[in-house]
PDB file of C-alpha atoms in Angstrom:
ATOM      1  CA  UNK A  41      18.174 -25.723  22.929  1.00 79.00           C
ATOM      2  CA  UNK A  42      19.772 -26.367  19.825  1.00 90.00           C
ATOM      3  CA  UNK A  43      23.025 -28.344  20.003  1.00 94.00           C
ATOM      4  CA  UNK A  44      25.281 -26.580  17.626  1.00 96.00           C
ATOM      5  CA  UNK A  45      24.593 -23.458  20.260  1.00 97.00           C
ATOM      6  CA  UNK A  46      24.679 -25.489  23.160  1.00 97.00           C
ATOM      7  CA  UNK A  47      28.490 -26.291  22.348  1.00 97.00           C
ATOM      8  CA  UNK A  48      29.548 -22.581  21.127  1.00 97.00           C
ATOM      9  CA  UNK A  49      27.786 -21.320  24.654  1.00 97.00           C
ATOM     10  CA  UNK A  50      29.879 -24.062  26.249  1.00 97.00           C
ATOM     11  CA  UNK A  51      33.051 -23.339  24.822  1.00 97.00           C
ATOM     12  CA  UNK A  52      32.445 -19.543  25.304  1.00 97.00           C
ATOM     13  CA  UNK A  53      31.620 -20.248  29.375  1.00 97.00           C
ATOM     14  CA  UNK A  54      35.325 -22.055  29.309  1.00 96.00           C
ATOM     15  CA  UNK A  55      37.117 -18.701  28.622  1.00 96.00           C
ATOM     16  CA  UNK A  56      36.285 -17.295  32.032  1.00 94.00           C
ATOM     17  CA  UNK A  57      39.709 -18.784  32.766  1.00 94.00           C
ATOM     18  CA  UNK A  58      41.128 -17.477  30.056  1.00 94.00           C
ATOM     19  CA  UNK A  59      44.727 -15.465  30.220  1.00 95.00           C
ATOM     20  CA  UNK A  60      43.125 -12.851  27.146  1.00 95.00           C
ATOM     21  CA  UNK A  61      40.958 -10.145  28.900  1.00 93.00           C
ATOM     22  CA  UNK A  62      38.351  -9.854  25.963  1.00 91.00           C
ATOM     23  CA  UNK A  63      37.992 -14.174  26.546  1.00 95.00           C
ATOM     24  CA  UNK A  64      37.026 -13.620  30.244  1.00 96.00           C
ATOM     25  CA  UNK A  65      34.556 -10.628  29.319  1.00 95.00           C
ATOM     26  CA  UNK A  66      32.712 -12.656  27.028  1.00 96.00           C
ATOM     27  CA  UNK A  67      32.736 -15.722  29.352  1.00 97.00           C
ATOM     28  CA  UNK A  68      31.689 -13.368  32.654  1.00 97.00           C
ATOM     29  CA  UNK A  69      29.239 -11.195  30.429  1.00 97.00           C
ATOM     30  CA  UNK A  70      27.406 -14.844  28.917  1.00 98.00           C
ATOM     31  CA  UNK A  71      27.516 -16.308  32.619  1.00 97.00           C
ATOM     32  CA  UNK A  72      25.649 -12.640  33.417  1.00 97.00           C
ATOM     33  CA  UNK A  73      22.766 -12.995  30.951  1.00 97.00           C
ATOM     34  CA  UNK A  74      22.110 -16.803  31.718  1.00 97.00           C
ATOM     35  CA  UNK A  75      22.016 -15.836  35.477  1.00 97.00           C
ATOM     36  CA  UNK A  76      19.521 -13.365  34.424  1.00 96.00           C
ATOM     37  CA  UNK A  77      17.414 -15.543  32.972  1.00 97.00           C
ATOM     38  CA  UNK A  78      17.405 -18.251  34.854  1.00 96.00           C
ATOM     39  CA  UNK A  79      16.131 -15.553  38.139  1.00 97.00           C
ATOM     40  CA  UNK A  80      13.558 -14.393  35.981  1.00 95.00           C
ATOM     41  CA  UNK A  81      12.472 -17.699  35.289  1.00 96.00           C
ATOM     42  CA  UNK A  82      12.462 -17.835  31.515  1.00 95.00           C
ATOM     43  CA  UNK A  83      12.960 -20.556  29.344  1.00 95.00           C
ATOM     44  CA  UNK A  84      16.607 -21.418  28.047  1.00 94.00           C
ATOM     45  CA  UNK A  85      16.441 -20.484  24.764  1.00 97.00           C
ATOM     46  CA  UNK A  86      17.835 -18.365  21.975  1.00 97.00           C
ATOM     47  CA  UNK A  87      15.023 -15.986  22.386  1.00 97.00           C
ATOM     48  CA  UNK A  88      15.853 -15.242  26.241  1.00 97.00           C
ATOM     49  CA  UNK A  89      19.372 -14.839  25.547  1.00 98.00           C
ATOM     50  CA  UNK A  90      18.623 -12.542  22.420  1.00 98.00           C
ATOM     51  CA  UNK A  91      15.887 -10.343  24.814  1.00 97.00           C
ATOM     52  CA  UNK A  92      18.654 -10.180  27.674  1.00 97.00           C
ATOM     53  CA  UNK A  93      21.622  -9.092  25.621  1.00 97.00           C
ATOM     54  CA  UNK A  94      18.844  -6.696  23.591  1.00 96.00           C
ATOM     55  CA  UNK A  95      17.963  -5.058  26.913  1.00 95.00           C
ATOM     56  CA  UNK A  96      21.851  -4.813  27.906  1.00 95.00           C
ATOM     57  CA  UNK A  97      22.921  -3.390  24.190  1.00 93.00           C
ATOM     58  CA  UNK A  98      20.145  -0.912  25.001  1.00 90.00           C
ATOM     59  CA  UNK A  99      21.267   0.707  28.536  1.00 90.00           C
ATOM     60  CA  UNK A 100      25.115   0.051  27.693  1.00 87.00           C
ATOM     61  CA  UNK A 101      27.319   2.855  26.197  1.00 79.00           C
ATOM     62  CA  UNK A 102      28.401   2.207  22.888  1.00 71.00           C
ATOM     63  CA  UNK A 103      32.140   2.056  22.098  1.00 62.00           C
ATOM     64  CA  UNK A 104      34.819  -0.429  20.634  1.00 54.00           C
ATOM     65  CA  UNK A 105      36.462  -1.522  23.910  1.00 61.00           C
ATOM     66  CA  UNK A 106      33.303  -1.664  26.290  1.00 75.00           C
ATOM     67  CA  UNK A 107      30.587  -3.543  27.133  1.00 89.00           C
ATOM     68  CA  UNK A 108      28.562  -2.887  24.216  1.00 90.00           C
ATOM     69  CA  UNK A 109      31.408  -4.923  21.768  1.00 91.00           C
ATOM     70  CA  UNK A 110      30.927  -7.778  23.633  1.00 94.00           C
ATOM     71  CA  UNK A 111      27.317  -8.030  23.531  1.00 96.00           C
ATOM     72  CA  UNK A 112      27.287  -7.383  20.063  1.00 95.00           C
ATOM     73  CA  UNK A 113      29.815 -10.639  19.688  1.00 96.00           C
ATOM     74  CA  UNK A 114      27.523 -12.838  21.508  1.00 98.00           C
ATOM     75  CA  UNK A 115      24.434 -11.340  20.142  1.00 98.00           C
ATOM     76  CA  UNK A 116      26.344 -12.737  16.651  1.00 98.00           C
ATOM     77  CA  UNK A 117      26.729 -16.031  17.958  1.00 98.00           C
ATOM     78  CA  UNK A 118      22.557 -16.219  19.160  1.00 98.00           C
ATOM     79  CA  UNK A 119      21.319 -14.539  16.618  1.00 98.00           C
ATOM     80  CA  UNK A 120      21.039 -17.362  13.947  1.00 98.00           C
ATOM     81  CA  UNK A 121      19.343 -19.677  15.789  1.00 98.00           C
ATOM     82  CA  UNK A 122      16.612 -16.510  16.906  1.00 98.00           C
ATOM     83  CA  UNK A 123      13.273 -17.207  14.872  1.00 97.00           C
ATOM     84  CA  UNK A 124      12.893 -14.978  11.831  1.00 96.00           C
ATOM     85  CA  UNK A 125       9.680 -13.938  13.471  1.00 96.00           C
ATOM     86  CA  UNK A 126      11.316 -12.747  16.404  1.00 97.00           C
ATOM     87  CA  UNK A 127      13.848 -10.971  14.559  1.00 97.00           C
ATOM     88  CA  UNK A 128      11.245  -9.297  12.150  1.00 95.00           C
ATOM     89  CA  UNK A 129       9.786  -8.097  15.062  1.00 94.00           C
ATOM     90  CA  UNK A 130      12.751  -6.448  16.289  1.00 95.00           C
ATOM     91  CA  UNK A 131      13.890  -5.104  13.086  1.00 93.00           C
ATOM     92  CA  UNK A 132      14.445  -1.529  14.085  1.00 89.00           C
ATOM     93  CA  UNK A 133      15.332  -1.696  17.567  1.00 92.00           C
ATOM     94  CA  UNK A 134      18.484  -3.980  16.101  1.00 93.00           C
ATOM     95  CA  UNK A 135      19.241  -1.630  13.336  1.00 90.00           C
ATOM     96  CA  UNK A 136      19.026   1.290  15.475  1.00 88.00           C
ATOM     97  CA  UNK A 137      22.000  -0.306  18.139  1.00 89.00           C
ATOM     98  CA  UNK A 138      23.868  -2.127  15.429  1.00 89.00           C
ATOM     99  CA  UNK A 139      24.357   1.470  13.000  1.00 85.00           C
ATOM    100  CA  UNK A 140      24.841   3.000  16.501  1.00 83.00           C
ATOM    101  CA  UNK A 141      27.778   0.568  16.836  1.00 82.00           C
ATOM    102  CA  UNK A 142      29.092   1.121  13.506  1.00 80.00           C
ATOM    103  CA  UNK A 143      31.994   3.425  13.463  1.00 74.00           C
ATOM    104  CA  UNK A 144      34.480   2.458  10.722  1.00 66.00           C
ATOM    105  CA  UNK A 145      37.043   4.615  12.058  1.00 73.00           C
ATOM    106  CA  UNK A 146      37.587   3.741  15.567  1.00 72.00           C
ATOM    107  CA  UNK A 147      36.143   0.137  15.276  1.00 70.00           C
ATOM    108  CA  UNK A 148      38.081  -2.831  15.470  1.00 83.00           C
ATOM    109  CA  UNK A 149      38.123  -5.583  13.588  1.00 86.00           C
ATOM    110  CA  UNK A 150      36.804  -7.908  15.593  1.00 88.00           C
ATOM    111  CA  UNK A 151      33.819  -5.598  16.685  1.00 88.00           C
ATOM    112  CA  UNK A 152      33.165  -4.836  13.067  1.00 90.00           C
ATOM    113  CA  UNK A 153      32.924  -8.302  12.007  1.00 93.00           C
ATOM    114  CA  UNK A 154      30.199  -9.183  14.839  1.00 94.00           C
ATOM    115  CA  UNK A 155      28.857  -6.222  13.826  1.00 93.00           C
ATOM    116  CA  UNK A 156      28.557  -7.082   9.994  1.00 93.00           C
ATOM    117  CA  UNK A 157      27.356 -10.921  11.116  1.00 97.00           C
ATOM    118  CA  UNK A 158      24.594  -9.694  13.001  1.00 97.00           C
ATOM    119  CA  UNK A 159      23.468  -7.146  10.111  1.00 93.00           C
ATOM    120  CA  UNK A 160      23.611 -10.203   8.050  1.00 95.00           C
ATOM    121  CA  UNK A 161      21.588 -12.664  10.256  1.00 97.00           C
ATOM    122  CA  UNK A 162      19.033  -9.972  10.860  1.00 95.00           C
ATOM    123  CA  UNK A 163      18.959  -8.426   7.265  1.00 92.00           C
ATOM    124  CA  UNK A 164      18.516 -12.046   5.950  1.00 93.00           C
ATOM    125  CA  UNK A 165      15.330 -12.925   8.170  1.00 94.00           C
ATOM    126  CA  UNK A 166      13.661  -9.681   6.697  1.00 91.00           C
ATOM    127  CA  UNK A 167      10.372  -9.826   4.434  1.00 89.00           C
ATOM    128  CA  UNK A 168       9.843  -7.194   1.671  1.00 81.00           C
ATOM    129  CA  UNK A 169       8.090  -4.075   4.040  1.00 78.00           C
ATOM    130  CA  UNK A 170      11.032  -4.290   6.366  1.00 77.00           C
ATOM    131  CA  UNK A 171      13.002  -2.523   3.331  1.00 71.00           C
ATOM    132  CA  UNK A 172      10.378   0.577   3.300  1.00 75.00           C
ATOM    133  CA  UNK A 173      10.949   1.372   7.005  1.00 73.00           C
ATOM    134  CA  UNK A 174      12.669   4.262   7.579  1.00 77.00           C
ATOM    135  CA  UNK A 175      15.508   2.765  10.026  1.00 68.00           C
ATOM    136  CA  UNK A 176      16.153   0.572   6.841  1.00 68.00           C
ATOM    137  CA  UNK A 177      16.038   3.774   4.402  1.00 66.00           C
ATOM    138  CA  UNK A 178      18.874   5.765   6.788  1.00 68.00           C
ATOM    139  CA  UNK A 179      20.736   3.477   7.283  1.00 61.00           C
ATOM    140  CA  UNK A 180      21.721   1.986   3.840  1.00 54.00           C
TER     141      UNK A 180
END
């Protein structure tokens, strides 16, 4: 696995003992996905991580306090080191959760701004069709 993630996982899995609440959420909600994939027996690697928090975004109820905020903020951390490929692939799926997400008025900051670097990350790996689908159409 890349190094530059390597160290952001490491410092993330730190803040388990954390005295902030949202610290420890992140750290226990990480620790959760790499359990995950290390029981299913899949590689260590950007792409397991993204599938596992995908799958968890997916059957977790969206709102600004919950679960589904601190997915999104470690889906923003994985995300750049995902292959464009991958995220091509999962174009839709990832604008469909992330514009679910997206509330400007009851949003906070923090949740809007892993919101917004995901959007980016995934918007950036896009070819030229991406644009014509219609989860690309509604939602910009």
């Amino acid at each position: 696995m890349d190094f530059e993630l390597e160290s952001q996982l490491r410092k993330l899995r730190l803040q388990l003992g954390s005295k902030a609440a949202h610290q420890q959420q992140h750290a226990a909600t990480l620790m959760a996905v790499e359990e995950t994939i290390k029981e299913q027996n899949m590689a260590v690697e950007p792409a397991s991580y993204f599938a596992a928090l995908l799958t968890l975004l997916e059957q977790t109820e969206v709102g600004p306090k919950g679960l589904s905020g601190t997915i999104i903020y470690l889906l923003s951390i994985i995300l750049p080191f995902v292959s464009h490929s991958t995220l091509r692939a999962k174009f839709a799926t990832m604008m469909a959760v992330l514009s679910q997400s997206l509330d400007l008025e009851s949003a906070d900051v923090a949740l809007l701004r892993s919101i917004i670097s995901c959007l980016e990350t995934v918007l950036m790996a896009q070819d030229a069709g991406s644009w014509s689908q219609p989860i690309a159409q509604g939602t910009f």
